[in-house]
Amino acid sequence: MSAMRVTNVSRFEAARTQLQANAQRLQELQTQASSQKAIGRPSDDPAGTAASMATRAAQRASEQYSRNADDGLGWLSAADTALSGVSSLLRTAGDRLIQAANGATMTPASREAIASELETLRDDLLASANASYLGRSVFAGTADGPAFAADGYAFAGAAGASVDRRIGPTTTVRVDVDGAAVFGTPGTPPVDPDDPAVPGDSVFELLDRAAAAVRAGEPLDASIAALGARRDQVLAVHGAVGTAHAQLLRAKDALAADQLALEAQRSGIEDVDFAKVLLDLETQNLVYQSALQVTSRVLQPTLMEFLR
Amino acid sequence: MSTFGGISTAFSGLQAARQGLDVTGQNIANARTPGYTRQRVEQSAIPATADRFSSAPRAGQGVSVDGIARLANATLDAQVRSASARAGYQNALATAWSRIETSLREPGADGLSAALETMWGSWQAVANRPGDAATAAVLIGDTTAVADRLNELRAGVDAQWAQTTASLQVTVASANGDAARVAELNGAIRRAQLQGSDANELRDQRDALVTDLAASLGATARANDDGTVDVLVDGDALVLGADARRLEVSAGAALGSPVAVTWADGGAPAVLGGAAGGMRALVAPDGVLAGVQAGYLDFAAGLADAVNTLHRGGVRPDGAAGGDVFAIAADGTVSAVPTGVADLALRPSAASGALDARVADAIAQLSPAIGGAWSSLVGRLGQQSRAETSRADATAAAQSNAVAAQQSEAGVDIDEETVNLLGYQHAYAAAARVLTTVDEMLDTLINRTGVVGR
């Protein structure tokens, strides 16, 4: 509007508005520079806000998955140690049985010695079978308390129930070991006193029977074969534990890498580019100062100054 | 013309110049007075009186001051009023939206989404360590934190409603005062006009008040021939000549109750614009604040329902079925129900192992769905706030343009007044000179006639 009449008031007003706009922009940049945040509130960037919230959620989830993996590694390490012990105990038991089977010249005293050693090995095995991590038995599944009862060797775990640790939105890893698969379940006593007992495949019962057979000088072939089969079973389970351990370690590394990537992503969304803000701030400062200078020159003169 | 006619001509010039100087002085004195409209002396030449006995040409009889004009432009004034009404309305909305989204504290570590994520993490921790009292206590604390944050958001909207309703009442009360003052000034202006005065300063005051009414109520004005102005709110007269009506606000105690603005005489509802209209749009039972509150309540209900459904499907350590995790009272207050590890139903069935915690893991898996719902709510609020802010910026710019246009017409320019000052000063000096000349001429005539050569 070139035809607009220009007055002192409108000039003052225009100068004030312009200076105010400049100062506001300067303050915005100062806030960004000091807070280092590009998004101060949702309306600054609604899409960025949603992305930032999703990234923060993913970060928290990833941190929790790492903690879950750590917990799972604890479980598997405890199971690994216990299973190593179990293998070595079973090997020793096998050696003693073979010793007893071969020794045609064994005296009752030496047979008794082997039998009682077998019973000690059974107790050690029971202790390994009740190995725990943070108070929870690693072979008992979701059950509370020890996995195997000292009396009767009953297995406490629920069938098919596993302890899983979540390491991703869709991935869980089993971190316990099925005690029944490793140590077998005890036989059931006969319903009728005349019926024969149903024999179980419990390794503890196996050692009890073997000790009895050694004491009685009976043949030990069946016990040796059963012990060998049990040892193979333990080795197979141990292998599976190793695989799960390796999976958790890989997952932990992947999660750590994810966390770095997510942090970079979050920073990219939320944080300001400092060099750019600094440059903008300098430019804006210059603009503001020149605006002040120009305004101070423009506003001063009126016709009054030139009269007289 | 008589011999002494020149004296009265010069005198009228002196008077006109003095009047001009006075008005210029008034303009300069009020150069920065808000609402002041510059004035001009209107003068015209007095023609010579007709003489039936002579046809000789004769000069006029001086100058007459016809009045002091107020250089206002009715169209520009109306533009300022309508722009102010729109800006007042949008400003009320934008301010409220800005407050709403600030109270979200998103994105960041203090918002609800952070509290939710912490809680989901705690559910996983409980899944790792079922039966552990300390882990359960942390989960219950985190659940309470989520409930507290939801309550805080809800209470924030409630407080904003109460404050906005109070502001609406104050705005309407002060507008009632303004309307009464406009009516008073209308009366004074009409009387002054009947007595032949222009009452320019009274008009300035009244027009400033009418502009205030436009900003606060969205009022429009209609000028009458007798110098008064009628002020209308949505076609209904708030001020009619020297009479003003009153508006009343009746509001319930809490968000959701009706808020009515009615005419004090007769009780008919009034449709407001301006700042009061914006506030009315915020606090109405189907208004902005109610919508935001409903969004929060919906989200809280969805969260409670999803978590409670899964938890109720679980079995507690004592074998009983699980209860609720979140309870929502009739007034919308959210609270965490479990108080200890014994209240957590983490087993999927009574047959599962004592330390089976699949329910906790299932609850933790709600994170993406609930987080998505919250983030879309935040996004929606942010988007709306952004739109309202940009609308408010646009209307504020329109208002400042309208004011600039009005000021360019009505505002005082000191340079111009200085020029006028010089002009009137010279006019005065010249008129005085004319007087001196006539005086000398008469002196010559009276004292020196007949003494030539003496």
JSON list of N, CA and C in Angstrom, two decimals, chain B residues 233-299:
[
{"chain": "B", "resi": 233, "resn": "VAL", "atom": "N", "xyz": [-23.99, -7.68, 19.61]},
{"chain": "B", "resi": 233, "resn": "VAL", "atom": "CA", "xyz": [-23.32, -8.97, 19.77]},
{"chain": "B", "resi": 233, "resn": "VAL", "atom": "C", "xyz": [-24.17, -9.99, 19.04]},
{"chain": "B", "resi": 234, "resn": "ASP", "atom": "N", "xyz": [-23.66, -10.51, 17.93]},
{"chain": "B", "resi": 234, "resn": "ASP", "atom": "CA", "xyz": [-24.38, -11.45, 17.09]},
{"chain": "B", "resi": 234, "resn": "ASP", "atom": "C", "xyz": [-25.79, -10.94, 16.77]},
{"chain": "B", "resi": 235, "resn": "GLY", "atom": "N", "xyz": [-25.89, -9.64, 16.41]},
{"chain": "B", "resi": 235, "resn": "GLY", "atom": "CA", "xyz": [-27.17, -9.08, 16.00]},
{"chain": "B", "resi": 235, "resn": "GLY", "atom": "C", "xyz": [-28.02, -8.57, 17.14]},
{"chain": "B", "resi": 236, "resn": "ASP", "atom": "N", "xyz": [-27.72, -8.96, 18.38]},
{"chain": "B", "resi": 236, "resn": "ASP", "atom": "CA", "xyz": [-28.48, -8.45, 19.52]},
{"chain": "B", "resi": 236, "resn": "ASP", "atom": "C", "xyz": [-27.77, -7.23, 20.09]},
{"chain": "B", "resi": 237, "resn": "ALA", "atom": "N", "xyz": [-28.57, -6.21, 20.46]},
{"chain": "B", "resi": 237, "resn": "ALA", "atom": "CA", "xyz": [-27.95, -4.97, 20.91]},
{"chain": "B", "resi": 237, "resn": "ALA", "atom": "C", "xyz": [-27.42, -5.12, 22.33]},
{"chain": "B", "resi": 238, "resn": "LEU", "atom": "N", "xyz": [-26.15, -4.80, 22.50]},
{"chain": "B", "resi": 238, "resn": "LEU", "atom": "CA", "xyz": [-25.56, -4.73, 23.83]},
{"chain": "B", "resi": 238, "resn": "LEU", "atom": "C", "xyz": [-25.68, -3.29, 24.32]},
{"chain": "B", "resi": 239, "resn": "VAL", "atom": "N", "xyz": [-25.44, -2.36, 23.39]},
{"chain": "B", "resi": 239, "resn": "VAL", "atom": "CA", "xyz": [-25.62, -0.94, 23.70]},
{"chain": "B", "resi": 239, "resn": "VAL", "atom": "C", "xyz": [-26.52, -0.37, 22.62]},
{"chain": "B", "resi": 240, "resn": "LEU", "atom": "N", "xyz": [-27.60, 0.32, 23.07]},
{"chain": "B", "resi": 240, "resn": "LEU", "atom": "CA", "xyz": [-28.52, 0.96, 22.13]},
{"chain": "B", "resi": 240, "resn": "LEU", "atom": "C", "xyz": [-28.59, 2.41, 22.56]},
{"chain": "B", "resi": 241, "resn": "GLY", "atom": "N", "xyz": [-27.89, 3.29, 21.81]},
{"chain": "B", "resi": 241, "resn": "GLY", "atom": "CA", "xyz": [-27.85, 4.68, 22.21]},
{"chain": "B", "resi": 241, "resn": "GLY", "atom": "C", "xyz": [-27.25, 4.81, 23.60]},
{"chain": "B", "resi": 242, "resn": "ALA", "atom": "N", "xyz": [-28.03, 5.39, 24.51]},
{"chain": "B", "resi": 242, "resn": "ALA", "atom": "CA", "xyz": [-27.51, 5.63, 25.86]},
{"chain": "B", "resi": 242, "resn": "ALA", "atom": "C", "xyz": [-27.89, 4.51, 26.83]},
{"chain": "B", "resi": 243, "resn": "ASP", "atom": "N", "xyz": [-28.43, 3.40, 26.30]},
{"chain": "B", "resi": 243, "resn": "ASP", "atom": "CA", "xyz": [-28.81, 2.29, 27.18]},
{"chain": "B", "resi": 243, "resn": "ASP", "atom": "C", "xyz": [-27.91, 1.09, 26.93]},
{"chain": "B", "resi": 244, "resn": "ALA", "atom": "N", "xyz": [-27.48, 0.44, 28.02]},
{"chain": "B", "resi": 244, "resn": "ALA", "atom": "CA", "xyz": [-26.65, -0.77, 27.88]},
{"chain": "B", "resi": 244, "resn": "ALA", "atom": "C", "xyz": [-27.39, -1.94, 28.50]},
{"chain": "B", "resi": 245, "resn": "ARG", "atom": "N", "xyz": [-27.17, -3.12, 27.93]},
{"chain": "B", "resi": 245, "resn": "ARG", "atom": "CA", "xyz": [-27.71, -4.33, 28.53]},
{"chain": "B", "resi": 245, "resn": "ARG", "atom": "C", "xyz": [-26.56, -5.09, 29.17]},
{"chain": "B", "resi": 246, "resn": "ARG", "atom": "N", "xyz": [-26.91, -6.11, 29.90]},
{"chain": "B", "resi": 246, "resn": "ARG", "atom": "CA", "xyz": [-25.86, -6.87, 30.59]},
{"chain": "B", "resi": 246, "resn": "ARG", "atom": "C", "xyz": [-25.90, -8.33, 30.16]},
{"chain": "B", "resi": 247, "resn": "LEU", "atom": "N", "xyz": [-24.73, -8.96, 30.17]},
{"chain": "B", "resi": 247, "resn": "LEU", "atom": "CA", "xyz": [-24.62, -10.39, 29.90]},
{"chain": "B", "resi": 247, "resn": "LEU", "atom": "C", "xyz": [-24.32, -11.11, 31.21]},
{"chain": "B", "resi": 248, "resn": "GLU", "atom": "N", "xyz": [-24.77, -12.34, 31.30]},
{"chain": "B", "resi": 248, "resn": "GLU", "atom": "CA", "xyz": [-24.50, -13.11, 32.51]},
{"chain": "B", "resi": 248, "resn": "GLU", "atom": "C", "xyz": [-23.89, -14.45, 32.13]},
{"chain": "B", "resi": 249, "resn": "VAL", "atom": "N", "xyz": [-22.98, -14.94, 32.98]},
{"chain": "B", "resi": 249, "resn": "VAL", "atom": "CA", "xyz": [-22.39, -16.26, 32.76]},
{"chain": "B", "resi": 249, "resn": "VAL", "atom": "C", "xyz": [-22.87, -17.17, 33.88]},
{"chain": "B", "resi": 250, "resn": "SER", "atom": "N", "xyz": [-23.43, -18.33, 33.52]},
{"chain": "B", "resi": 250, "resn": "SER", "atom": "CA", "xyz": [-23.74, -19.30, 34.57]},
{"chain": "B", "resi": 250, "resn": "SER", "atom": "C", "xyz": [-22.98, -20.58, 34.22]},
{"chain": "B", "resi": 251, "resn": "ALA", "atom": "N", "xyz": [-22.18, -21.04, 35.19]},
{"chain": "B", "resi": 251, "resn": "ALA", "atom": "CA", "xyz": [-21.33, -22.21, 34.94]},
{"chain": "B", "resi": 251, "resn": "ALA", "atom": "C", "xyz": [-21.49, -23.19, 36.07]},
{"chain": "B", "resi": 252, "resn": "GLY", "atom": "N", "xyz": [-21.39, -24.47, 35.75]},
{"chain": "B", "resi": 252, "resn": "GLY", "atom": "CA", "xyz": [-21.42, -25.51, 36.77]},
{"chain": "B", "resi": 252, "resn": "GLY", "atom": "C", "xyz": [-20.11, -25.56, 37.52]},
{"chain": "B", "resi": 253, "resn": "ALA", "atom": "N", "xyz": [-19.94, -26.58, 38.33]},
{"chain": "B", "resi": 253, "resn": "ALA", "atom": "CA", "xyz": [-18.78, -26.64, 39.21]},
{"chain": "B", "resi": 253, "resn": "ALA", "atom": "C", "xyz": [-17.59, -27.30, 38.55]},
{"chain": "B", "resi": 254, "resn": "ALA", "atom": "N", "xyz": [-17.84, -28.19, 37.58]},
{"chain": "B", "resi": 254, "resn": "ALA", "atom": "CA", "xyz": [-16.71, -28.95, 37.05]},
{"chain": "B", "resi": 254, "resn": "ALA", "atom": "C", "xyz": [-16.87, -29.17, 35.56]},
{"chain": "B", "resi": 255, "resn": "LEU", "atom": "N", "xyz": [-15.78, -29.59, 34.95]},
{"chain": "B", "resi": 255, "resn": "LEU", "atom": "CA", "xyz": [-15.75, -29.88, 33.52]},
{"chain": "B", "resi": 255, "resn": "LEU", "atom": "C", "xyz": [-16.89, -30.82, 33.15]},
{"chain": "B", "resi": 256, "resn": "GLY", "atom": "N", "xyz": [-17.59, -30.48, 32.06]},
{"chain": "B", "resi": 256, "resn": "GLY", "atom": "CA", "xyz": [-18.71, -31.32, 31.63]},
{"chain": "B", "resi": 256, "resn": "GLY", "atom": "C", "xyz": [-20.05, -30.68, 31.95]},
{"chain": "B", "resi": 257, "resn": "SER", "atom": "N", "xyz": [-20.07, -29.79, 32.96]},
{"chain": "B", "resi": 257, "resn": "SER", "atom": "CA", "xyz": [-21.34, -29.13, 33.28]},
{"chain": "B", "resi": 257, "resn": "SER", "atom": "C", "xyz": [-21.52, -27.97, 32.32]},
{"chain": "B", "resi": 258, "resn": "PRO", "atom": "N", "xyz": [-22.78, -27.62, 32.04]},
{"chain": "B", "resi": 258, "resn": "PRO", "atom": "CA", "xyz": [-23.04, -26.59, 31.03]},
{"chain": "B", "resi": 258, "resn": "PRO", "atom": "C", "xyz": [-22.52, -25.22, 31.45]},
{"chain": "B", "resi": 259, "resn": "VAL", "atom": "N", "xyz": [-22.04, -24.46, 30.46]},
{"chain": "B", "resi": 259, "resn": "VAL", "atom": "CA", "xyz": [-21.61, -23.09, 30.69]},
{"chain": "B", "resi": 259, "resn": "VAL", "atom": "C", "xyz": [-22.43, -22.23, 29.75]},
{"chain": "B", "resi": 260, "resn": "ALA", "atom": "N", "xyz": [-23.28, -21.36, 30.31]},
{"chain": "B", "resi": 260, "resn": "ALA", "atom": "CA", "xyz": [-24.19, -20.59, 29.46]},
{"chain": "B", "resi": 260, "resn": "ALA", "atom": "C", "xyz": [-23.90, -19.10, 29.63]},
{"chain": "B", "resi": 261, "resn": "VAL", "atom": "N", "xyz": [-23.90, -18.38, 28.50]},
{"chain": "B", "resi": 261, "resn": "VAL", "atom": "CA", "xyz": [-23.83, -16.93, 28.54]},
{"chain": "B", "resi": 261, "resn": "VAL", "atom": "C", "xyz": [-25.18, -16.42, 28.06]},
{"chain": "B", "resi": 262, "resn": "THR", "atom": "N", "xyz": [-25.88, -15.70, 28.91]},
{"chain": "B", "resi": 262, "resn": "THR", "atom": "CA", "xyz": [-27.24, -15.27, 28.57]},
{"chain": "B", "resi": 262, "resn": "THR", "atom": "C", "xyz": [-27.38, -13.77, 28.81]},
{"chain": "B", "resi": 263, "resn": "TRP", "atom": "N", "xyz": [-28.44, -13.19, 28.23]},
{"chain": "B", "resi": 263, "resn": "TRP", "atom": "CA", "xyz": [-28.75, -11.79, 28.47]},
{"chain": "B", "resi": 263, "resn": "TRP", "atom": "C", "xyz": [-29.42, -11.69, 29.83]},
{"chain": "B", "resi": 264, "resn": "ALA", "atom": "N", "xyz": [-28.98, -10.71, 30.63]},
{"chain": "B", "resi": 264, "resn": "ALA", "atom": "CA", "xyz": [-29.52, -10.58, 31.98]},
{"chain": "B", "resi": 264, "resn": "ALA", "atom": "C", "xyz": [-31.02, -10.30, 31.94]},
{"chain": "B", "resi": 265, "resn": "ASP", "atom": "N", "xyz": [-31.48, -9.51, 30.93]},
{"chain": "B", "resi": 265, "resn": "ASP", "atom": "CA", "xyz": [-32.91, -9.26, 30.81]},
{"chain": "B", "resi": 265, "resn": "ASP", "atom": "C", "xyz": [-33.50, -10.28, 29.86]},
{"chain": "B", "resi": 266, "resn": "GLY", "atom": "N", "xyz": [-34.26, -11.23, 30.39]},
{"chain": "B", "resi": 266, "resn": "GLY", "atom": "CA", "xyz": [-34.94, -12.20, 29.53]},
{"chain": "B", "resi": 266, "resn": "GLY", "atom": "C", "xyz": [-34.27, -13.55, 29.47]},
{"chain": "B", "resi": 267, "resn": "GLY", "atom": "N", "xyz": [-32.96, -13.61, 29.66]},
{"chain": "B", "resi": 267, "resn": "GLY", "atom": "CA", "xyz": [-32.29, -14.90, 29.76]},
{"chain": "B", "resi": 267, "resn": "GLY", "atom": "C", "xyz": [-32.06, -15.60, 28.45]},
{"chain": "B", "resi": 268, "resn": "ALA", "atom": "N", "xyz": [-32.24, -14.89, 27.30]},
{"chain": "B", "resi": 268, "resn": "ALA", "atom": "CA", "xyz": [-31.97, -15.54, 26.02]},
{"chain": "B", "resi": 268, "resn": "ALA", "atom": "C", "xyz": [-30.46, -15.77, 25.89]},
{"chain": "B", "resi": 269, "resn": "PRO", "atom": "N", "xyz": [-30.06, -16.89, 25.28]},
{"chain": "B", "resi": 269, "resn": "PRO", "atom": "CA", "xyz": [-28.62, -17.16, 25.17]},
{"chain": "B", "resi": 269, "resn": "PRO", "atom": "C", "xyz": [-27.96, -16.18, 24.21]},
{"chain": "B", "resi": 270, "resn": "ALA", "atom": "N", "xyz": [-26.73, -15.81, 24.52]},
{"chain": "B", "resi": 270, "resn": "ALA", "atom": "CA", "xyz": [-25.98, -14.89, 23.67]},
{"chain": "B", "resi": 270, "resn": "ALA", "atom": "C", "xyz": [-24.88, -15.67, 22.97]},
{"chain": "B", "resi": 271, "resn": "VAL", "atom": "N", "xyz": [-24.72, -15.38, 21.67]},
{"chain": "B", "resi": 271, "resn": "VAL", "atom": "CA", "xyz": [-23.64, -16.04, 20.92]},
{"chain": "B", "resi": 271, "resn": "VAL", "atom": "C", "xyz": [-22.46, -15.10, 20.87]},
{"chain": "B", "resi": 272, "resn": "LEU", "atom": "N", "xyz": [-21.37, -15.49, 21.54]},
{"chain": "B", "resi": 272, "resn": "LEU", "atom": "CA", "xyz": [-20.23, -14.61, 21.66]},
{"chain": "B", "resi": 272, "resn": "LEU", "atom": "C", "xyz": [-19.14, -14.96, 20.66]},
{"chain": "B", "resi": 273, "resn": "GLY", "atom": "N", "xyz": [-18.37, -13.93, 20.26]},
{"chain": "B", "resi": 273, "resn": "GLY", "atom": "CA", "xyz": [-17.14, -14.15, 19.51]},
{"chain": "B", "resi": 273, "resn": "GLY", "atom": "C", "xyz": [-16.01, -13.63, 20.37]},
{"chain": "B", "resi": 274, "resn": "GLY", "atom": "N", "xyz": [-14.90, -13.25, 19.76]},
{"chain": "B", "resi": 274, "resn": "GLY", "atom": "CA", "xyz": [-13.81, -12.66, 20.51]},
{"chain": "B", "resi": 274, "resn": "GLY", "atom": "C", "xyz": [-13.24, -13.60, 21.55]},
{"chain": "B", "resi": 275, "resn": "ALA", "atom": "N", "xyz": [-12.53, -13.01, 22.51]},
{"chain": "B", "resi": 275, "resn": "ALA", "atom": "CA", "xyz": [-11.86, -13.81, 23.54]},
{"chain": "B", "resi": 275, "resn": "ALA", "atom": "C", "xyz": [-12.88, -14.63, 24.33]},
{"chain": "B", "resi": 276, "resn": "ALA", "atom": "N", "xyz": [-14.02, -14.01, 24.68]},
{"chain": "B", "resi": 276, "resn": "ALA", "atom": "CA", "xyz": [-15.03, -14.73, 25.45]},
{"chain": "B", "resi": 276, "resn": "ALA", "atom": "C", "xyz": [-15.58, -15.90, 24.65]},
{"chain": "B", "resi": 277, "resn": "GLY", "atom": "N", "xyz": [-15.76, -15.71, 23.32]},
{"chain": "B", "resi": 277, "resn": "GLY", "atom": "CA", "xyz": [-16.23, -16.80, 22.47]},
{"chain": "B", "resi": 277, "resn": "GLY", "atom": "C", "xyz": [-15.24, -17.95, 22.46]},
{"chain": "B", "resi": 278, "resn": "GLY", "atom": "N", "xyz": [-13.93, -17.58, 22.39]},
{"chain": "B", "resi": 278, "resn": "GLY", "atom": "CA", "xyz": [-12.89, -18.61, 22.43]},
{"chain": "B", "resi": 278, "resn": "GLY", "atom": "C", "xyz": [-12.94, -19.39, 23.73]},
{"chain": "B", "resi": 279, "resn": "MET", "atom": "N", "xyz": [-13.09, -18.66, 24.84]},
{"chain": "B", "resi": 279, "resn": "MET", "atom": "CA", "xyz": [-13.14, -19.33, 26.15]},
{"chain": "B", "resi": 279, "resn": "MET", "atom": "C", "xyz": [-14.38, -20.21, 26.24]},
{"chain": "B", "resi": 280, "resn": "ARG", "atom": "N", "xyz": [-15.50, -19.71, 25.70]},
{"chain": "B", "resi": 280, "resn": "ARG", "atom": "CA", "xyz": [-16.73, -20.48, 25.70]},
{"chain": "B", "resi": 280, "resn": "ARG", "atom": "C", "xyz": [-16.52, -21.78, 24.92]},
{"chain": "B", "resi": 281, "resn": "ALA", "atom": "N", "xyz": [-15.82, -21.70, 23.76]},
{"chain": "B", "resi": 281, "resn": "ALA", "atom": "CA", "xyz": [-15.56, -22.89, 22.95]},
{"chain": "B", "resi": 281, "resn": "ALA", "atom": "C", "xyz": [-14.66, -23.87, 23.71]},
{"chain": "B", "resi": 282, "resn": "LEU", "atom": "N", "xyz": [-13.82, -23.34, 24.60]},
{"chain": "B", "resi": 282, "resn": "LEU", "atom": "CA", "xyz": [-12.92, -24.22, 25.36]},
{"chain": "B", "resi": 282, "resn": "LEU", "atom": "C", "xyz": [-13.68, -24.97, 26.45]},
{"chain": "B", "resi": 283, "resn": "VAL", "atom": "N", "xyz": [-14.58, -24.25, 27.16]},
{"chain": "B", "resi": 283, "resn": "VAL", "atom": "CA", "xyz": [-15.16, -24.84, 28.37]},
{"chain": "B", "resi": 283, "resn": "VAL", "atom": "C", "xyz": [-16.52, -25.49, 28.15]},
{"chain": "B", "resi": 284, "resn": "ALA", "atom": "N", "xyz": [-17.06, -25.38, 26.93]},
{"chain": "B", "resi": 284, "resn": "ALA", "atom": "CA", "xyz": [-18.39, -25.96, 26.68]},
{"chain": "B", "resi": 284, "resn": "ALA", "atom": "C", "xyz": [-18.35, -27.47, 26.96]},
{"chain": "B", "resi": 285, "resn": "PRO", "atom": "N", "xyz": [-19.51, -28.05, 27.30]},
{"chain": "B", "resi": 285, "resn": "PRO", "atom": "CA", "xyz": [-19.53, -29.50, 27.61]},
{"chain": "B", "resi": 285, "resn": "PRO", "atom": "C", "xyz": [-19.02, -30.34, 26.44]},
{"chain": "B", "resi": 286, "resn": "ASP", "atom": "N", "xyz": [-19.19, -29.83, 25.19]},
{"chain": "B", "resi": 286, "resn": "ASP", "atom": "CA", "xyz": [-18.64, -30.56, 24.05]},
{"chain": "B", "resi": 286, "resn": "ASP", "atom": "C", "xyz": [-17.45, -29.80, 23.47]},
{"chain": "B", "resi": 287, "resn": "GLY", "atom": "N", "xyz": [-16.78, -29.01, 24.32]},
{"chain": "B", "resi": 287, "resn": "GLY", "atom": "CA", "xyz": [-15.71, -28.13, 23.85]},
{"chain": "B", "resi": 287, "resn": "GLY", "atom": "C", "xyz": [-14.35, -28.80, 23.80]},
{"chain": "B", "resi": 288, "resn": "VAL", "atom": "N", "xyz": [-13.34, -27.93, 23.60]},
{"chain": "B", "resi": 288, "resn": "VAL", "atom": "CA", "xyz": [-11.97, -28.42, 23.41]},
{"chain": "B", "resi": 288, "resn": "VAL", "atom": "C", "xyz": [-11.47, -29.17, 24.65]},
{"chain": "B", "resi": 289, "resn": "LEU", "atom": "N", "xyz": [-11.63, -28.56, 25.83]},
{"chain": "B", "resi": 289, "resn": "LEU", "atom": "CA", "xyz": [-11.09, -29.19, 27.04]},
{"chain": "B", "resi": 289, "resn": "LEU", "atom": "C", "xyz": [-11.79, -30.52, 27.31]},
{"chain": "B", "resi": 290, "resn": "ALA", "atom": "N", "xyz": [-13.12, -30.55, 27.07]},
{"chain": "B", "resi": 290, "resn": "ALA", "atom": "CA", "xyz": [-13.84, -31.81, 27.27]},
{"chain": "B", "resi": 290, "resn": "ALA", "atom": "C", "xyz": [-13.31, -32.87, 26.32]},
{"chain": "B", "resi": 291, "resn": "GLY", "atom": "N", "xyz": [-12.98, -32.47, 25.08]},
{"chain": "B", "resi": 291, "resn": "GLY", "atom": "CA", "xyz": [-12.44, -33.41, 24.10]},
{"chain": "B", "resi": 291, "resn": "GLY", "atom": "C", "xyz": [-11.10, -33.96, 24.54]},
{"chain": "B", "resi": 292, "resn": "VAL", "atom": "N", "xyz": [-10.24, -33.08, 25.04]},
{"chain": "B", "resi": 292, "resn": "VAL", "atom": "CA", "xyz": [-8.92, -33.52, 25.50]},
{"chain": "B", "resi": 292, "resn": "VAL", "atom": "C", "xyz": [-9.07, -34.47, 26.69]},
{"chain": "B", "resi": 293, "resn": "GLN", "atom": "N", "xyz": [-9.97, -34.08, 27.60]},
{"chain": "B", "resi": 293, "resn": "GLN", "atom": "CA", "xyz": [-10.21, -34.92, 28.78]},
{"chain": "B", "resi": 293, "resn": "GLN", "atom": "C", "xyz": [-10.71, -36.30, 28.35]},
{"chain": "B", "resi": 294, "resn": "ALA", "atom": "N", "xyz": [-11.64, -36.31, 27.38]},
{"chain": "B", "resi": 294, "resn": "ALA", "atom": "CA", "xyz": [-12.18, -37.59, 26.90]},
{"chain": "B", "resi": 294, "resn": "ALA", "atom": "C", "xyz": [-11.07, -38.43, 26.30]},
{"chain": "B", "resi": 295, "resn": "GLY", "atom": "N", "xyz": [-10.12, -37.78, 25.59]},
{"chain": "B", "resi": 295, "resn": "GLY", "atom": "CA", "xyz": [-8.98, -38.52, 25.03]},
{"chain": "B", "resi": 295, "resn": "GLY", "atom": "C", "xyz": [-8.18, -39.18, 26.13]},
{"chain": "B", "resi": 296, "resn": "TYR", "atom": "N", "xyz": [-7.90, -38.44, 27.22]},
{"chain": "B", "resi": 296, "resn": "TYR", "atom": "CA", "xyz": [-7.14, -39.00, 28.35]},
{"chain": "B", "resi": 296, "resn": "TYR", "atom": "C", "xyz": [-7.90, -40.16, 28.98]},
{"chain": "B", "resi": 297, "resn": "LEU", "atom": "N", "xyz": [-9.23, -39.94, 29.19]},
{"chain": "B", "resi": 297, "resn": "LEU", "atom": "CA", "xyz": [-10.03, -40.98, 29.85]},
{"chain": "B", "resi": 297, "resn": "LEU", "atom": "C", "xyz": [-10.09, -42.23, 28.99]},
{"chain": "B", "resi": 298, "resn": "ASP", "atom": "N", "xyz": [-10.27, -42.05, 27.67]},
{"chain": "B", "resi": 298, "resn": "ASP", "atom": "CA", "xyz": [-10.29, -43.19, 26.75]},
{"chain": "B", "resi": 298, "resn": "ASP", "atom": "C", "xyz": [-9.01, -43.97, 26.84]},
{"chain": "B", "resi": 299, "resn": "PHE", "atom": "N", "xyz": [-7.88, -43.21, 26.82]},
{"chain": "B", "resi": 299, "resn": "PHE", "atom": "CA", "xyz": [-6.60, -43.89, 26.87]},
{"chain": "B", "resi": 299, "resn": "PHE", "atom": "C", "xyz": [-6.46, -44.67, 28.17]}
]
